[in-house]
Short mmCIF file of C-alpha atoms (C1' of nucleotides) in Angstrom, two decimals:
data_model
loop_
_atom_site.label_atom_id
_atom_site.label_comp_id
_atom_site.label_asym_id
_atom_site.label_seq_id
_atom_site.Cartn_x
_atom_site.Cartn_y
_atom_site.Cartn_z
CA MET D 1 74.19 77.85 132.05
CA THR D 2 73.99 74.35 130.62
CA THR D 3 70.95 72.44 129.65
CA SER D 4 69.60 69.00 128.90
CA SER D 5 66.46 67.44 127.51
CA GLN D 6 65.10 65.26 124.74
CA ARG D 7 63.65 66.34 121.47
CA GLN D 8 62.96 64.98 118.01
CA THR D 9 66.10 65.71 116.03
CA ALA D 10 66.04 65.58 112.27
CA PRO D 11 69.05 64.17 110.37
CA ALA D 12 71.87 66.72 110.16
CA GLY D 13 71.83 66.72 106.38
CA GLU D 14 68.18 67.48 106.19
CA LEU D 15 68.62 70.35 108.59
CA ASP D 16 71.34 71.84 106.43
CA ASP D 17 69.17 71.47 103.36
CA ARG D 18 66.26 73.24 104.93
CA VAL D 19 68.44 76.07 106.20
CA ALA D 20 70.25 76.35 102.88
CA LEU D 21 66.97 76.68 101.05
CA ARG D 22 65.71 79.31 103.41
CA LEU D 23 68.89 81.35 103.15
CA ARG D 24 68.98 81.07 99.38
CA GLN D 25 65.46 82.45 99.25
CA GLY D 26 66.68 85.32 101.39
CA GLY D 27 69.55 85.97 99.04
CA VAL D 28 72.33 85.11 101.45
CA ARG D 29 74.94 82.35 101.35
CA TYR D 30 75.08 79.36 103.62
CA THR D 31 78.79 79.63 104.34
CA GLY D 32 80.96 77.40 106.47
CA GLY D 33 80.83 79.73 109.41
CA ARG D 34 77.06 79.92 109.36
CA ARG D 35 76.81 76.18 108.93
CA ARG D 36 78.95 75.62 112.01
CA VAL D 37 76.72 77.95 114.01
CA VAL D 38 73.56 76.14 112.94
CA ARG D 39 75.06 72.73 113.69
CA SER D 40 76.26 73.81 117.09
CA LEU D 41 72.84 75.09 118.00
CA ALA D 42 71.20 71.94 116.68
CA ALA D 43 73.43 69.88 118.95
CA VAL D 44 72.32 71.45 122.22
CA GLU D 45 69.11 72.05 124.10
CA GLY D 46 68.25 75.56 125.15
CA PRO D 47 69.42 78.89 123.77
CA MET D 48 73.12 79.79 123.70
CA SER D 49 74.96 83.08 123.98
CA ALA D 50 77.56 84.26 121.49
CA ALA D 51 80.26 83.74 124.10
CA GLU D 52 79.22 80.14 124.72
CA LEU D 53 79.10 79.55 121.02
CA THR D 54 82.68 80.67 120.45
CA GLU D 55 83.84 78.14 123.02
CA ARG D 56 82.01 75.37 121.22
CA LEU D 57 83.46 76.36 117.87
CA ASP D 58 87.00 75.07 118.35
CA GLU D 59 88.36 77.11 115.50
CA SER D 60 88.39 80.52 117.04
CA VAL D 61 85.82 82.61 115.26
CA PRO D 62 86.05 86.34 115.97
CA LEU D 63 83.10 87.55 117.99
CA SER D 64 82.26 90.17 115.40
CA SER D 65 81.96 87.55 112.67
CA LEU D 66 79.96 85.32 114.93
CA TYR D 67 77.56 88.14 115.72
CA ARG D 68 77.22 88.85 112.05
CA SER D 69 76.37 85.23 111.35
CA LEU D 70 73.86 85.20 114.17
CA THR D 71 72.28 88.41 112.93
CA VAL D 72 71.96 87.10 109.39
CA LEU D 73 70.55 83.78 110.55
CA ALA D 74 68.08 85.44 112.89
CA GLY D 75 67.05 87.86 110.17
CA ALA D 76 66.42 84.97 107.81
CA GLY D 77 64.21 83.31 110.40
CA VAL D 78 66.59 80.42 110.98
CA LEU D 79 67.34 81.45 114.56
CA ASP D 80 65.34 82.96 117.39
CA ARG D 81 66.96 85.53 119.62
CA SER D 82 66.00 85.91 123.28
CA HIS D 83 67.66 87.38 126.34
CA ASP D 84 68.64 85.80 129.63
CA ALA D 85 68.23 87.28 133.10
CA SER D 86 71.28 89.47 132.71
CA GLY D 87 70.21 90.77 129.32
CA VAL D 88 72.69 88.77 127.26
CA ALA D 89 71.37 87.62 123.88
CA ARG D 90 70.78 83.90 123.43
CA PHE D 91 70.09 82.10 120.18
CA GLU D 92 68.36 78.85 119.26
CA LEU D 93 66.95 77.25 116.14
CA SER D 94 63.59 78.75 115.18
CA GLU D 95 60.55 76.65 115.90
CA TRP D 96 60.03 75.51 112.31
CA LEU D 97 63.48 73.91 112.58
CA GLY D 98 63.80 72.97 116.21
CA GLY D 99 60.20 72.33 117.08
CA HIS D 100 57.73 74.18 119.27
CA HIS D 101 58.64 74.05 122.93
CA HIS D 102 58.66 75.93 126.21
CA HIS D 103 61.29 77.01 128.70
CA LEU D 104 62.17 76.15 132.26
CA VAL D 105 64.30 79.03 133.53
CA CYS D 106 66.41 78.56 136.64
CA LEU D 107 66.49 81.77 138.66
CA GLU D 108 69.61 80.57 140.45
CA CYS D 109 72.04 79.58 137.70
CA GLY D 110 70.26 80.97 134.67
CA ALA D 111 70.08 77.64 132.85
CA VAL D 112 67.28 77.31 130.34
CA ASP D 113 65.83 73.88 129.67
CA ASP D 114 63.50 73.11 126.81
CA VAL D 115 60.28 71.21 127.40
CA ASP D 116 57.64 69.76 125.16
CA LEU D 117 54.04 69.59 126.30
CA ASN D 118 51.88 66.62 125.57
CA GLU D 119 49.35 67.12 122.82
CA ALA D 120 46.39 67.80 125.05
CA ASP D 121 48.20 70.40 127.13
CA GLU D 122 49.64 72.06 124.08
CA GLU D 123 46.26 72.33 122.52
CA ALA D 124 44.72 73.73 125.68
CA LEU D 125 47.47 76.30 125.84
CA SER D 126 47.16 77.25 122.19
CA THR D 127 43.44 77.73 122.63
CA ILE D 128 43.96 80.04 125.58
CA ALA D 129 46.64 82.00 123.79
CA SER D 130 44.63 82.52 120.65
CA ARG D 131 41.53 83.49 122.62
CA VAL D 132 43.52 86.17 124.41
CA ALA D 133 45.04 87.38 121.17
CA VAL D 134 41.67 87.69 119.49
CA SER D 135 40.18 89.57 122.41
CA LYS D 136 42.98 92.10 122.17
CA SER D 137 42.92 92.43 118.37
CA PHE D 138 46.38 90.98 118.38
CA THR D 139 47.67 88.87 115.51
CA GLU D 140 49.31 85.93 117.20
CA VAL D 141 52.51 84.65 115.68
CA GLY D 142 53.54 82.38 118.52
CA HIS D 143 53.43 81.77 122.22
CA ARG D 144 55.56 80.21 124.89
CA ILE D 145 55.33 79.49 128.60
CA ASP D 146 58.32 80.39 130.67
CA ILE D 147 58.32 78.48 133.91
CA GLU D 148 60.60 80.13 136.44
CA GLY D 149 62.03 78.44 139.47
CA ILE D 150 65.00 76.52 140.76
CA CYS D 151 66.47 73.65 138.77
CA SER D 152 67.34 70.33 140.34
CA LYS D 153 71.07 71.11 140.37
CA CYS D 154 70.61 74.33 142.30
CA SER D 155 68.04 73.21 144.85
CA MET P 1 56.41 101.19 123.37
CA THR P 2 53.18 102.17 125.10
CA THR P 3 50.60 99.94 126.56
CA SER P 4 47.03 99.74 127.78
CA SER P 5 44.83 97.38 129.72
CA GLN P 6 42.75 97.03 132.86
CA ARG P 7 43.80 95.63 136.20
CA GLN P 8 42.81 95.75 139.83
CA THR P 9 44.71 98.68 141.31
CA ALA P 10 45.10 99.02 145.06
CA PRO P 11 44.91 102.49 146.64
CA ALA P 12 48.20 104.36 146.21
CA GLY P 13 48.68 104.70 149.94
CA GLU P 14 48.33 101.00 150.55
CA LEU P 15 50.85 100.28 147.84
CA ASP P 16 53.38 102.58 149.48
CA ASP P 17 52.79 100.94 152.82
CA ARG P 18 53.36 97.48 151.47
CA VAL P 19 56.51 98.53 149.65
CA ALA P 20 57.77 100.45 152.67
CA LEU P 21 57.34 97.41 154.87
CA ARG P 22 59.12 95.18 152.44
CA LEU P 23 62.04 97.56 152.09
CA ARG P 24 62.31 98.09 155.83
CA GLN P 25 62.57 94.35 156.26
CA GLY P 26 65.34 94.39 153.71
CA GLY P 27 67.14 97.12 155.61
CA VAL P 28 66.85 99.79 152.93
CA ARG P 29 65.07 103.14 153.00
CA TYR P 30 61.98 104.01 151.01
CA THR P 31 63.25 107.35 149.80
CA GLY P 32 61.53 109.92 147.66
CA GLY P 33 63.30 108.79 144.54
CA ARG P 34 62.35 105.18 145.06
CA ARG P 35 58.80 106.17 145.86
CA ARG P 36 58.51 108.07 142.60
CA VAL P 37 59.77 105.05 140.70
CA VAL P 38 57.25 102.74 142.34
CA ARG P 39 54.38 105.14 141.74
CA SER P 40 55.32 105.63 138.11
CA LEU P 41 55.36 101.92 137.56
CA ALA P 42 52.07 101.48 139.35
CA ALA P 43 50.50 104.05 137.05
CA VAL P 44 51.21 102.22 133.81
CA GLU P 45 50.55 98.83 132.28
CA GLY P 46 53.47 96.79 131.04
CA PRO P 47 57.15 96.98 131.92
CA MET P 48 59.12 100.20 131.42
CA SER P 49 62.74 100.86 130.58
CA ALA P 50 64.96 103.18 132.60
CA ALA P 51 64.96 105.64 129.73
CA GLU P 52 61.16 105.75 129.60
CA LEU P 53 61.05 106.16 133.33
CA THR P 54 63.25 109.24 133.33
CA GLU P 55 60.88 110.89 130.89
CA ARG P 56 57.95 110.22 133.17
CA LEU P 57 59.79 111.56 136.19
CA ASP P 58 59.54 115.27 135.40
CA GLU P 59 62.26 116.19 137.84
CA SER P 60 65.31 114.99 135.98
CA VAL P 61 66.74 112.05 137.84
CA PRO P 62 70.25 111.03 136.73
CA LEU P 63 70.23 107.68 134.99
CA SER P 64 72.81 106.30 137.38
CA SER P 65 70.62 107.09 140.38
CA LEU P 66 67.59 105.70 138.64
CA TYR P 67 69.41 102.48 137.87
CA ARG P 68 70.47 102.25 141.48
CA SER P 69 66.90 102.65 142.62
CA LEU P 70 65.73 100.03 140.18
CA THR P 71 68.44 97.64 141.28
CA VAL P 72 67.57 98.06 144.94
CA LEU P 73 63.86 97.67 144.31
CA ALA P 74 64.36 94.60 142.16
CA GLY P 75 66.70 93.11 144.74
CA ALA P 76 64.10 93.64 147.43
CA GLY P 77 61.51 91.85 145.34
CA VAL P 78 59.44 94.96 144.73
CA LEU P 79 60.16 95.02 141.00
CA ASP P 80 60.61 92.40 138.32
CA ARG P 81 63.21 92.92 135.64
CA SER P 82 62.78 91.57 132.12
CA HIS P 83 64.27 92.41 128.76
CA ASP P 84 62.67 93.53 125.53
CA ALA P 85 63.50 92.35 122.03
CA SER P 86 66.56 94.59 121.83
CA GLY P 87 67.87 93.47 125.19
CA VAL P 88 67.00 96.63 127.09
CA ALA P 89 65.94 96.06 130.70
CA ARG P 90 62.31 96.71 131.58
CA PHE P 91 60.83 96.90 135.04
CA GLU P 92 57.37 96.39 136.50
CA LEU P 93 55.86 95.84 139.92
CA SER P 94 56.38 92.28 141.14
CA GLU P 95 53.37 90.02 141.03
CA TRP P 96 52.61 90.21 144.75
CA LEU P 97 52.12 93.96 144.20
CA GLY P 98 50.86 94.24 140.67
CA GLY P 99 49.02 90.96 140.32
CA HIS P 100 49.70 87.85 138.25
CA HIS P 101 49.40 88.44 134.55
CA HIS P 102 50.77 87.56 131.14
CA HIS P 103 52.27 89.48 128.25
CA LEU P 104 51.32 90.26 124.70
CA VAL P 105 54.53 91.24 122.92
CA CYS P 106 54.37 93.09 119.62
CA LEU P 107 57.19 91.96 117.35
CA GLU P 108 56.79 95.12 115.30
CA CYS P 109 56.94 97.99 117.79
CA GLY P 110 58.05 96.14 120.89
CA ALA P 111 55.08 97.21 123.01
CA VAL P 112 54.20 94.90 125.85
CA ASP P 113 50.61 94.68 126.99
CA ASP P 114 49.52 92.99 130.19
CA VAL P 115 46.67 90.50 130.15
CA ASP P 116 44.77 88.70 132.83
CA LEU P 117 43.34 85.26 132.17
CA ASN P 118 39.95 84.22 133.43
CA GLU P 119 39.99 81.92 136.41
CA ALA P 120 39.43 78.72 134.49
CA ASP P 121 42.17 79.40 131.99
CA GLU P 122 44.56 80.51 134.68
CA GLU P 123 43.96 77.35 136.61
CA ALA P 124 44.40 75.17 133.55
CA LEU P 125 47.66 76.92 132.83
CA SER P 126 48.92 76.62 136.39
CA THR P 127 48.17 72.94 136.36
CA ILE P 128 50.13 72.42 133.18
CA ALA P 129 53.05 74.48 134.46
CA SER P 130 53.29 72.67 137.75
CA ARG P 131 52.98 69.28 136.10
CA VAL P 132 55.91 70.13 133.84
CA ALA P 133 57.93 71.45 136.76
CA VAL P 134 57.38 68.31 138.79
CA SER P 135 58.32 66.05 135.90
CA LYS P 136 61.61 67.91 135.59
CA SER P 137 62.37 68.07 139.32
CA PHE P 138 62.08 71.80 139.01
CA THR P 139 60.84 73.94 141.90
CA GLU P 140 58.39 76.28 140.28
CA VAL P 141 58.34 79.86 141.52
CA GLY P 142 56.17 81.32 138.80
CA HIS P 143 55.14 81.09 135.21
CA ARG P 144 54.01 83.36 132.44
CA ILE P 145 52.81 83.06 128.87
CA ASP P 146 54.31 85.41 126.37
CA ILE P 147 52.13 85.73 123.33
CA GLU P 148 54.08 87.15 120.42
CA GLY P 149 52.56 88.76 117.40
CA ILE P 150 51.51 92.06 115.90
CA CYS P 151 49.50 94.55 117.92
CA SER P 152 46.45 96.31 116.54
CA LYS P 153 48.34 99.56 115.97
CA CYS P 154 51.00 97.90 113.87
CA SER P 155 48.86 95.58 111.76
"C1'" DT V 1 84.81 91.11 87.76
"C1'" DT V 2 81.24 91.77 91.18
"C1'" DC V 3 79.22 91.10 95.56
"C1'" DC V 4 78.94 88.86 99.68
"C1'" DT V 5 81.65 87.55 103.73
"C1'" DT V 6 85.20 87.91 107.15
"C1'" DG V 7 88.83 90.09 110.36
"C1'" DC V 8 90.45 93.54 113.04
"C1'" DA V 9 89.99 97.52 115.43
"C1'" DA V 10 87.29 101.32 116.70
"C1'" DA V 11 82.72 102.89 117.99
"C1'" DC V 12 78.28 102.40 120.58
"C1'" DG V 13 74.92 102.28 124.05
"C1'" DA V 14 72.96 100.38 128.13
"C1'" DT V 15 74.30 99.64 132.69
"C1'" DT V 16 77.59 99.84 136.55
"C1'" DT V 17 80.88 101.76 139.69
"C1'" DG V 18 84.35 104.99 142.29
"C1'" DC V 19 84.31 108.81 144.94
"C1'" DA V 20 82.93 112.87 147.15
"C1'" DT V 21 78.63 115.14 148.86
"C1'" DT V 22 74.09 115.23 150.83
"C1'" DG V 23 70.38 113.86 153.79
"C1'" DG V 24 67.59 111.39 156.94
"C1'" DA V 25 67.05 108.75 161.55
"C1'" DT Q 1 76.68 111.74 164.40
"C1'" DC Q 2 76.69 108.07 161.00
"C1'" DC Q 3 75.60 105.36 157.29
"C1'" DA Q 4 72.69 104.99 153.40
"C1'" DA Q 5 71.47 107.52 149.19
"C1'" DT Q 6 72.64 110.56 145.41
"C1'" DG Q 7 75.25 113.04 141.51
"C1'" DC Q 8 78.65 113.21 138.35
"C1'" DA Q 9 82.07 111.33 135.64
"C1'" DA Q 10 84.67 107.48 134.28
"C1'" DA Q 11 84.72 102.62 133.44
"C1'" DT Q 12 82.48 98.08 131.76
"C1'" DC Q 13 80.88 94.98 128.60
"C1'" DG Q 14 77.93 92.99 125.15
"C1'" DT Q 15 77.12 94.14 120.57
"C1'" DT Q 16 77.60 96.80 116.25
"C1'" DT Q 17 80.01 98.98 112.48
"C1'" DG Q 18 83.71 101.01 109.11
"C1'" DC Q 19 86.99 99.56 106.20
"C1'" DA Q 20 90.18 96.71 103.73
"C1'" DA Q 21 91.20 91.88 102.39
"C1'" DG Q 22 89.48 87.23 100.95
"C1'" DG Q 23 86.19 84.17 98.30
"C1'" DA Q 24 82.60 82.36 95.68
"C1'" DA Q 25 79.66 82.80 91.52
#
DNA sequence: TTCCTTGCAAACGATTTGCATTGGA
DNA sequence: TCCAATGCAAATCGTTTGCAAGGAA
């Protein structure tokens, strides 16, 4: 359930500023607990579960509080929530913070790796996605390819 | 949580035969209950939850039995399990039975619609996916685009 | 003071499992 | 006959919520 990759990472301070602004606009505080959650997620690649997050946060945060932070952050659009193969919720920075990317999902160990496409591929994909959306009278908000298979560790 | 679309549907009998063979090879029986599940899923577009399935199966099947059927069928590779926005499991025929397709996910009502790509787009997408997989030493088993947005009913 | 946030414990809901019964090859 | 499949009820487990205490504006 670990992950690795490379991605353009903005300075930590700038990240905090952007999140703080967003939360303020939503009328909620950017408290220490929420800040720790955001920083933890910014430090890893791939979405994390609440359980994994508590391990990373040395100071033991009660799960209920953690879930509340995650819920608030997701509601404010700071985090994206998805679900792994076993249905457990996983969180990652939203695209406007963490960048647009896709997922490699290992069917063996469940690890999720982030990948960026080169510009040409990304554009080709976006074109396909928006064409489909239009043909179905669907208002596209985003798209993502999930590539399923077996990661190098498991094969 | 409903859905609509078009897709090549094989004759019901042939579907049963293919599933029966697969299950026999896996050493499990193709019982009446399992047959009803498979037929229900073949009759709709988009993945269904266990709860939705019980409604469709007039004869009231206990949830526990239904879940056992779904687990067996997914384990045998007859069904694919995914999860909706709230983490509830949804099942659909595996691609070798139901055909390769992609999903339009409505962020408002949660409906999932199936979409087929034209040959050219599908090939372009496959090429991108396999190129990514290779570059990450990942053994690709499959891929799918999820297009998120607002469906025509909700907008 | 006034709300928002946090802890703790209890409540929830989807899914799973133990066990006894039923049913098909 | 014999083992897989099924029902029912109880158990799990991730996640949510009620309520009282703590904190920031």
